[in-house]
């Protein structure tokens, strides 16, 4: 298939681009570089062993988005599918700047869906999040939970886009949509050439730990050790980005074999790991103790959640293969070889 990957220069997008190429698909990337550096592209090309078609613009620009689809179709190289990663993703920033998040994440998606409808592109894989389960769903999270909600504007954009894509698909002939709800993506490509490169001080646990390990940050602050969990710290379902990338390829293949369908899938391992367990696993990968202090709870954090991954296991014939130790070893290879992330150009 010829697949348009929006946000293809980002963390999950870039790993998925490689997985798609390995599976024999043709890939076209569109990325605004708001949250990614252009220097990821030559590395992707080296790993893929071929040049990549990349378009640098913001999907909120509906005219440019339409022109991308129109030009591809005119050249006889129209898209068979879209995998939509592009979007702003910082939970805390979204609380401070809700308008920015709603405008950007919804605006870009609406441009994209409009262009897909107009140009007859009927397969969509959307990058959703476990955050759509809100704070009332029982653990493990199951796709049958109907009351989607989220505590942050970022998370609400995921809820809303799931709804919008579902409604558009319902009235668009032949549409097939997979809504992939990621748990906590970590890890890096085993080559150490691409990985997670957040701008500024990381909000998420794994990049924070790996920047402590490489000496960019002094110590980890554990946000609360008085939760009702095994060791008092929050538990999450960490998933290796290579497993997550494989999940997208599996979803695309599955859609191909379906009639009109819109379906949500949890992409997670089905197990929870505590903050301290992840820290200790990283210490094993790095080969030295990593400094940390216990601080107060972070507002909005849930004590523990993980995926019921049975639906993805059965219907997509997909399951996670990488362990927590694999996630730490690959993260460390990337971070130690690229202490400051991708080079600036
Ligand atoms: N944590 C720390 N110290 C840090 C950073 C994180 O102790 O410096 C803890 C958090 O308190 C939490 C755990 O590590 O208990 C995981 O935190 P992350 O920020 O890595 O991940 P979250 O589970 O909070 O967030 C993830 C995704 C979001 C998504 C959210 C809800 O990153 O996109 O899950 O599903 F919205």
CSV table of C-alpha atoms and ligand atoms in Angstrom, one decimal:
chain,number,residue,atom,x,y,z
A,1,UNK,CA,0.0,0.0,0.0
A,2,UNK,CA,1.0,3.6,-0.5
A,3,UNK,CA,0.7,5.1,3.0
A,4,UNK,CA,0.7,8.8,4.0
A,5,UNK,CA,2.2,9.0,7.5
A,6,UNK,CA,1.4,12.3,9.2
A,7,UNK,CA,3.9,13.2,11.9
A,8,UNK,CA,6.2,10.7,10.4
A,9,UNK,CA,9.3,12.5,11.7
A,10,UNK,CA,8.1,12.1,15.3
A,11,UNK,CA,9.0,9.4,17.9
A,12,UNK,CA,6.3,6.9,17.1
A,13,UNK,CA,5.8,8.0,13.5
A,14,UNK,CA,9.5,7.5,12.6
A,15,UNK,CA,9.6,4.0,14.0
A,16,UNK,CA,6.4,3.1,12.2
A,17,UNK,CA,7.8,4.5,8.9
A,18,UNK,CA,10.6,1.9,9.1
A,19,UNK,CA,8.2,-0.9,10.1
A,20,UNK,CA,5.9,-0.1,7.1
A,21,UNK,CA,8.9,-0.1,4.7
A,22,UNK,CA,10.1,-3.4,6.1
A,23,UNK,CA,6.7,-4.8,5.5
A,24,UNK,CA,6.8,-3.8,1.8
A,25,UNK,CA,4.7,-0.6,1.9
A,26,UNK,CA,5.5,2.7,0.2
A,27,UNK,CA,5.6,5.6,2.6
A,28,UNK,CA,5.1,9.4,2.2
A,29,UNK,CA,5.8,11.6,5.2
A,30,UNK,CA,4.2,14.9,6.1
A,31,UNK,CA,5.5,16.7,9.2
A,32,UNK,CA,5.5,20.3,10.3
A,33,UNK,CA,8.7,19.9,12.4
A,34,UNK,CA,7.0,21.7,15.3
A,35,UNK,CA,8.0,18.8,17.5
A,36,UNK,CA,10.6,16.9,15.4
A,37,UNK,CA,13.9,17.7,13.9
A,38,UNK,CA,14.5,17.4,10.1
A,39,UNK,CA,17.8,15.6,10.9
A,40,UNK,CA,15.7,12.5,11.7
A,41,UNK,CA,15.1,12.1,7.9
A,42,UNK,CA,18.6,11.2,6.7
A,43,UNK,CA,18.8,8.7,9.5
A,44,UNK,CA,15.5,7.1,8.5
A,45,UNK,CA,16.8,7.0,4.9
A,46,UNK,CA,20.0,5.3,5.9
A,47,UNK,CA,18.1,2.7,8.0
A,48,UNK,CA,15.5,2.1,5.2
A,49,UNK,CA,18.2,2.1,2.5
A,50,UNK,CA,16.2,4.4,0.3
A,51,UNK,CA,15.2,8.0,-0.2
A,52,UNK,CA,12.0,9.1,1.4
A,53,UNK,CA,9.3,11.5,0.1
A,54,UNK,CA,8.8,14.1,2.8
A,55,UNK,CA,6.5,17.2,2.8
A,56,UNK,CA,7.1,19.9,5.4
A,57,UNK,CA,3.9,21.7,6.3
A,58,UNK,CA,1.2,22.0,8.9
A,59,UNK,CA,-1.9,20.0,8.2
A,60,UNK,CA,-4.0,22.8,9.7
A,61,UNK,CA,-3.3,24.4,6.3
A,62,UNK,CA,-6.3,22.8,4.5
A,63,UNK,CA,-5.2,24.1,1.0
A,64,UNK,CA,-1.8,22.5,1.3
A,65,UNK,CA,-3.3,19.3,2.6
A,66,UNK,CA,-5.8,19.1,-0.3
A,67,UNK,CA,-3.0,19.8,-2.8
A,68,UNK,CA,-0.9,17.0,-1.3
A,69,UNK,CA,-3.7,14.5,-2.0
A,70,UNK,CA,-4.6,16.1,-5.4
A,71,UNK,CA,-0.9,16.0,-6.6
A,72,UNK,CA,-0.4,12.5,-5.5
A,73,UNK,CA,-3.6,11.3,-7.3
A,74,UNK,CA,-2.7,13.3,-10.4
A,75,UNK,CA,0.8,11.7,-10.6
A,76,UNK,CA,-1.0,8.3,-10.4
A,77,UNK,CA,0.4,7.7,-6.9
A,78,UNK,CA,-2.6,8.4,-4.8
A,79,UNK,CA,-2.6,7.2,-1.2
A,80,UNK,CA,-4.2,3.9,-0.2
A,81,UNK,CA,-4.2,4.7,3.5
A,82,UNK,CA,-3.3,7.4,6.1
A,83,UNK,CA,-1.7,6.8,9.5
A,84,UNK,CA,-2.3,10.0,11.5
A,85,UNK,CA,0.2,10.7,14.2
A,86,UNK,CA,0.5,14.5,13.8
A,87,UNK,CA,-0.6,16.5,16.8
A,88,UNK,CA,0.5,18.3,19.9
A,89,UNK,CA,1.0,15.9,22.8
A,90,UNK,CA,2.2,17.6,26.1
A,91,UNK,CA,-0.5,17.0,28.7
A,92,UNK,CA,0.6,19.9,31.0
A,93,UNK,CA,1.0,22.4,28.1
A,94,UNK,CA,-2.5,21.5,27.0
A,95,UNK,CA,-3.9,22.5,30.4
A,96,UNK,CA,-2.2,25.9,30.1
A,97,UNK,CA,-3.0,26.4,26.4
A,98,UNK,CA,-6.3,24.6,25.6
A,99,UNK,CA,-7.1,26.8,22.6
A,100,UNK,CA,-3.8,25.9,21.0
A,101,UNK,CA,-4.5,22.1,21.4
A,102,UNK,CA,-8.1,22.2,20.2
A,103,UNK,CA,-7.2,24.4,17.2
A,104,UNK,CA,-4.1,22.4,16.2
A,105,UNK,CA,-5.2,18.8,16.9
A,106,UNK,CA,-8.8,19.2,15.6
A,107,UNK,CA,-7.9,21.6,12.8
A,108,UNK,CA,-5.3,19.3,11.3
A,109,UNK,CA,-7.5,16.3,11.6
A,110,UNK,CA,-10.4,18.0,9.9
A,111,UNK,CA,-8.2,19.1,7.0
A,112,UNK,CA,-7.0,15.6,6.7
A,113,UNK,CA,-10.4,13.9,6.8
A,114,UNK,CA,-11.8,16.4,4.3
A,115,UNK,CA,-9.0,15.7,1.9
A,116,UNK,CA,-9.4,11.9,2.4
A,117,UNK,CA,-13.1,12.1,1.6
A,118,UNK,CA,-12.6,14.4,-1.4
A,119,UNK,CA,-9.9,12.2,-2.9
A,120,UNK,CA,-11.4,8.8,-2.1
A,121,UNK,CA,-8.8,7.6,0.5
A,122,UNK,CA,-10.8,5.2,2.7
A,123,UNK,CA,-8.3,3.6,5.2
A,124,UNK,CA,-7.3,5.5,8.4
A,125,UNK,CA,-5.2,4.4,11.4
A,126,UNK,CA,-5.4,7.0,14.2
A,127,UNK,CA,-2.9,7.5,17.0
A,128,UNK,CA,-5.2,7.6,20.0
A,129,UNK,CA,-4.3,7.1,23.7
A,130,UNK,CA,-5.2,5.3,26.8
A,131,UNK,CA,-6.0,8.7,28.2
A,132,UNK,CA,-9.5,8.4,26.6
A,133,UNK,CA,-10.5,5.9,29.3
A,134,UNK,CA,-10.6,8.9,31.8
A,135,UNK,CA,-10.5,8.2,35.5
A,136,UNK,CA,-13.6,6.0,35.9
A,137,UNK,CA,-12.9,3.0,33.7
A,138,UNK,CA,-12.0,-0.2,35.6
A,139,UNK,CA,-8.5,-1.7,35.1
A,140,UNK,CA,-7.5,-3.4,32.9
A,141,UNK,CA,-8.9,-0.9,30.3
A,142,UNK,CA,-11.2,-2.6,27.8
A,143,UNK,CA,-12.4,-1.1,24.5
A,144,UNK,CA,-16.0,-1.8,25.4
A,145,UNK,CA,-15.9,1.1,27.9
A,146,UNK,CA,-18.4,3.7,26.5
A,147,UNK,CA,-17.8,6.8,28.7
A,148,UNK,CA,-14.7,8.2,27.0
A,149,UNK,CA,-13.3,11.2,28.8
A,150,UNK,CA,-10.0,12.7,29.7
A,151,UNK,CA,-8.7,15.1,32.3
A,152,UNK,CA,-6.6,17.2,29.9
A,153,UNK,CA,-7.4,19.2,26.8
A,154,UNK,CA,-4.8,17.0,25.0
A,155,UNK,CA,-6.7,13.9,26.0
A,156,UNK,CA,-10.0,15.5,25.1
A,157,UNK,CA,-8.7,16.1,21.5
A,158,UNK,CA,-8.1,12.3,21.3
A,159,UNK,CA,-11.7,11.6,22.5
A,160,UNK,CA,-13.1,14.1,20.0
A,161,UNK,CA,-11.0,12.9,17.1
A,162,UNK,CA,-12.1,9.3,17.8
A,163,UNK,CA,-15.7,10.6,17.6
A,164,UNK,CA,-15.2,12.7,14.5
A,165,UNK,CA,-13.5,9.9,12.6
A,166,UNK,CA,-16.2,7.5,13.6
A,167,UNK,CA,-19.0,9.9,12.5
A,168,UNK,CA,-17.2,10.7,9.2
A,169,UNK,CA,-16.6,7.0,8.5
A,170,UNK,CA,-20.2,6.2,9.1
A,171,UNK,CA,-21.4,8.3,6.2
A,172,UNK,CA,-18.4,7.7,3.9
A,173,UNK,CA,-18.6,4.6,1.7
A,174,UNK,CA,-16.0,2.0,2.1
A,175,UNK,CA,-14.2,3.7,5.1
A,176,UNK,CA,-12.2,1.5,7.4
A,177,UNK,CA,-10.8,3.1,10.6
A,178,UNK,CA,-8.6,1.7,13.3
A,179,UNK,CA,-8.4,3.8,16.5
A,180,UNK,CA,-5.2,2.7,18.3
A,181,UNK,CA,-5.1,3.5,22.0
A,182,UNK,CA,-1.5,3.5,23.1
A,183,UNK,CA,-0.5,2.8,26.6
A,184,UNK,CA,3.0,4.2,27.5
A,185,UNK,CA,5.4,4.1,24.5
A,186,UNK,CA,9.1,4.0,25.4
A,187,UNK,CA,12.3,2.4,23.9
A,188,UNK,CA,14.0,3.1,20.6
A,189,UNK,CA,15.1,1.5,17.4
A,190,UNK,CA,17.7,-1.2,18.2
A,191,UNK,CA,20.3,0.6,16.0
A,192,UNK,CA,20.4,3.5,18.4
A,193,UNK,CA,20.0,5.8,15.4
A,194,UNK,CA,16.4,7.1,16.2
A,195,UNK,CA,14.6,7.5,19.4
A,196,UNK,CA,12.6,9.9,21.6
A,197,UNK,CA,13.9,13.4,21.6
A,198,UNK,CA,11.5,15.7,23.6
A,199,UNK,CA,12.1,19.4,23.4
A,200,UNK,CA,12.9,21.0,26.8
A,201,UNK,CA,12.7,19.2,30.1
A,202,UNK,CA,10.9,15.9,29.5
A,203,UNK,CA,7.4,15.4,31.1
A,204,UNK,CA,7.4,11.7,30.7
A,205,UNK,CA,9.2,9.2,32.9
A,206,UNK,CA,11.4,7.3,30.5
A,207,UNK,CA,13.0,10.3,28.7
A,208,UNK,CA,13.5,11.9,32.1
A,209,UNK,CA,15.3,8.8,33.5
A,210,UNK,CA,17.5,8.5,30.4
A,211,UNK,CA,18.5,12.1,30.6
A,212,UNK,CA,19.5,11.6,34.3
A,213,UNK,CA,21.5,8.6,33.2
A,214,UNK,CA,23.3,10.5,30.5
A,215,UNK,CA,24.1,13.4,32.9
A,216,UNK,CA,21.8,16.1,31.3
A,217,UNK,CA,19.6,16.1,34.4
A,218,UNK,CA,20.7,15.8,38.1
A,219,UNK,CA,18.1,13.4,39.5
A,220,UNK,CA,14.7,11.9,39.0
A,221,UNK,CA,11.8,13.2,41.1
A,222,UNK,CA,9.4,10.3,41.7
A,223,UNK,CA,5.9,12.0,41.8
A,224,UNK,CA,4.5,10.3,44.8
A,225,UNK,CA,5.3,7.0,46.7
A,226,UNK,CA,2.1,6.8,48.7
A,227,UNK,CA,-0.3,5.3,46.1
A,228,UNK,CA,-2.1,2.0,46.8
A,229,UNK,CA,0.2,0.0,44.6
A,230,UNK,CA,2.9,-2.7,45.2
A,231,UNK,CA,5.7,-0.2,46.1
A,232,UNK,CA,3.6,3.0,46.4
A,233,UNK,CA,4.6,4.5,43.0
A,234,UNK,CA,2.3,4.6,40.0
A,235,UNK,CA,2.0,1.7,37.7
A,236,UNK,CA,1.8,2.0,33.9
A,237,UNK,CA,1.8,-0.4,30.9
A,238,UNK,CA,5.0,0.5,29.1
A,239,UNK,CA,5.2,-0.7,25.5
A,240,UNK,CA,8.3,-0.8,23.3
A,241,UNK,CA,8.0,1.6,20.3
A,242,UNK,CA,9.1,-1.2,18.0
A,243,UNK,CA,6.1,-3.3,19.2
A,244,UNK,CA,3.9,-0.3,18.8
A,245,UNK,CA,5.1,0.3,15.2
A,246,UNK,CA,4.4,-3.4,14.4
A,247,UNK,CA,0.9,-2.8,15.8
A,248,UNK,CA,0.3,-0.2,13.1
A,249,UNK,CA,1.3,-2.5,10.4
A,250,UNK,CA,-0.9,-5.2,11.8
A,251,UNK,CA,-3.8,-2.8,12.0
A,252,UNK,CA,-3.3,-1.7,8.4
A,253,UNK,CA,-3.2,-5.3,7.1
A,254,UNK,CA,-6.3,-6.1,9.2
A,255,UNK,CA,-8.3,-3.1,7.7
A,256,UNK,CA,-7.4,-4.2,4.3
A,257,UNK,CA,-9.2,-7.5,4.8
A,258,UNK,CA,-12.4,-5.9,6.3
A,259,UNK,CA,-15.5,-4.4,4.9
A,260,UNK,CA,-16.5,-0.9,6.3
A,261,UNK,CA,-15.5,-0.9,9.9
A,262,UNK,CA,-14.5,1.5,12.7
A,263,UNK,CA,-12.8,-0.3,15.6
A,264,UNK,CA,-10.7,0.7,18.6
A,265,UNK,CA,-7.8,-1.4,19.8
A,266,UNK,CA,-5.7,-1.1,22.9
A,267,UNK,CA,-2.0,-1.4,22.1
A,268,UNK,CA,-0.3,-2.4,25.4
A,269,UNK,CA,1.3,-5.4,27.0
A,270,UNK,CA,-1.4,-6.0,29.7
A,271,UNK,CA,1.0,-5.6,32.6
A,272,UNK,CA,1.7,-2.7,34.9
A,273,UNK,CA,5.3,-1.6,36.0
A,274,UNK,CA,5.9,0.8,38.8
A,275,UNK,CA,8.0,4.0,38.5
A,276,UNK,CA,10.7,2.4,40.8
A,277,UNK,CA,10.7,-0.9,38.9
A,278,UNK,CA,11.3,1.1,35.6
A,279,UNK,CA,14.0,3.1,37.3
A,280,UNK,CA,15.8,-0.1,38.6
A,281,UNK,CA,15.5,-1.7,35.1
A,282,UNK,CA,17.2,1.3,33.6
A,283,UNK,CA,19.9,1.1,36.3
A,284,UNK,CA,20.6,-2.5,35.1
A,285,UNK,CA,20.8,-1.3,31.5
A,286,UNK,CA,23.1,1.6,32.3
A,287,UNK,CA,25.2,-0.3,34.8
A,288,UNK,CA,25.1,2.2,37.6
A,289,UNK,CA,22.7,3.5,40.3
A,290,UNK,CA,20.6,6.5,39.2
A,291,UNK,CA,19.9,9.3,41.7
A,292,UNK,CA,16.3,10.0,42.7
A,293,UNK,CA,14.2,11.7,45.3
A,294,UNK,CA,10.5,11.1,46.2
A,295,UNK,CA,8.4,14.3,45.8
A,296,UNK,CA,4.7,15.0,46.0
A,297,UNK,CA,2.1,13.5,43.7
A,298,UNK,CA,1.6,15.1,40.3
A,299,UNK,CA,-1.8,16.5,39.8
A,300,UNK,CA,-4.0,14.4,37.6
A,301,UNK,CA,-2.0,11.1,37.8
A,302,UNK,CA,-3.9,7.9,38.2
A,303,UNK,CA,-2.5,5.3,40.6
A,304,UNK,CA,-2.3,2.4,38.1
A,305,UNK,CA,-3.6,1.3,34.7
A,306,UNK,CA,-2.8,-1.2,32.0
A,307,UNK,CA,-4.4,-2.6,28.9
A,308,UNK,CA,-6.7,-5.5,28.3
A,309,UNK,CA,-5.0,-6.3,25.0
A,310,UNK,CA,-7.1,-9.4,24.1
A,311,UNK,CA,-8.9,-7.7,21.2
A,312,UNK,CA,-5.6,-6.6,19.4
A,313,UNK,CA,-4.1,-10.0,20.2
A,314,UNK,CA,-7.1,-11.9,18.6
A,315,UNK,CA,-8.2,-9.6,15.8
A,316,UNK,CA,-4.9,-8.0,14.7
A,317,UNK,CA,-2.8,-11.2,15.4
A,318,UNK,CA,-0.4,-8.9,17.3
A,319,UNK,CA,1.1,-8.9,20.7
A,320,UNK,CA,4.0,-7.2,22.5
A,321,UNK,CA,7.3,-9.1,22.3
A,322,UNK,CA,9.8,-6.8,24.0
A,323,UNK,CA,10.5,-6.8,27.8
A,324,UNK,CA,11.0,-3.9,30.1
A,325,UNK,CA,14.8,-4.8,30.0
A,326,UNK,CA,14.7,-4.5,26.1
A,327,UNK,CA,12.9,-1.1,26.4
A,328,UNK,CA,15.7,0.1,28.8
A,329,UNK,CA,18.6,-1.3,26.8
A,330,UNK,CA,17.3,0.2,23.6
A,331,UNK,CA,16.5,3.6,25.2
A,332,UNK,CA,20.0,3.7,26.7
A,333,UNK,CA,21.7,2.8,23.4
A,334,UNK,CA,19.9,5.7,21.7
A,335,UNK,CA,20.4,8.2,24.6
A,336,UNK,CA,24.1,7.3,25.2
A,337,UNK,CA,24.9,7.5,21.5
A,338,UNK,CA,22.9,10.8,21.1
A,339,UNK,CA,23.1,12.6,24.5
A,340,UNK,CA,21.5,15.7,23.0
A,341,UNK,CA,19.1,13.9,20.7
A,342,UNK,CA,19.0,14.5,17.0
A,343,UNK,CA,21.5,17.1,15.7
A,344,UNK,CA,20.3,20.6,15.0
A,345,UNK,CA,20.7,21.6,11.4
B,1,LIG,N1,6.8,10.3,36.7
B,1,LIG,C1,7.7,10.6,37.8
B,1,LIG,N2,8.6,11.5,37.5
B,1,LIG,C2,8.8,12.1,36.3
B,1,LIG,C3,7.9,11.8,35.3
B,1,LIG,C4,6.9,10.9,35.5
B,1,LIG,O1,7.5,10.0,38.8
B,1,LIG,O2,9.7,13.0,36.2
B,1,LIG,C5,5.7,9.3,36.9
B,1,LIG,C6,4.3,9.9,36.8
B,1,LIG,O3,3.9,10.5,37.9
B,1,LIG,C7,3.5,8.6,36.4
B,1,LIG,C8,4.6,7.7,35.6
B,1,LIG,O4,5.8,8.3,36.0
B,1,LIG,O5,3.2,7.9,37.6
B,1,LIG,C9,4.4,7.8,34.2
B,1,LIG,O6,4.3,9.2,33.8
B,1,LIG,P1,4.4,9.6,32.2
B,1,LIG,O7,4.3,11.1,32.3
B,1,LIG,O8,5.6,9.0,31.6
B,1,LIG,O9,3.2,9.0,31.6
B,1,LIG,P2,1.6,9.2,31.9
B,1,LIG,O10,1.1,7.8,32.2
B,1,LIG,O11,1.3,10.2,32.9
B,1,LIG,O12,1.2,9.7,30.5
B,1,LIG,C10,0.9,8.9,29.5
B,1,LIG,C11,1.1,9.5,28.1
B,1,LIG,C12,0.1,10.6,27.8
B,1,LIG,C13,-1.3,10.1,28.1
B,1,LIG,C14,-1.3,9.6,29.5
B,1,LIG,C15,-2.7,9.0,30.0
B,1,LIG,O13,2.4,10.1,28.0
B,1,LIG,O14,0.1,10.9,26.5
B,1,LIG,O15,-0.4,8.5,29.6
B,1,LIG,O16,-3.0,7.9,29.3
B,1,LIG,F1,-2.2,11.1,28.0
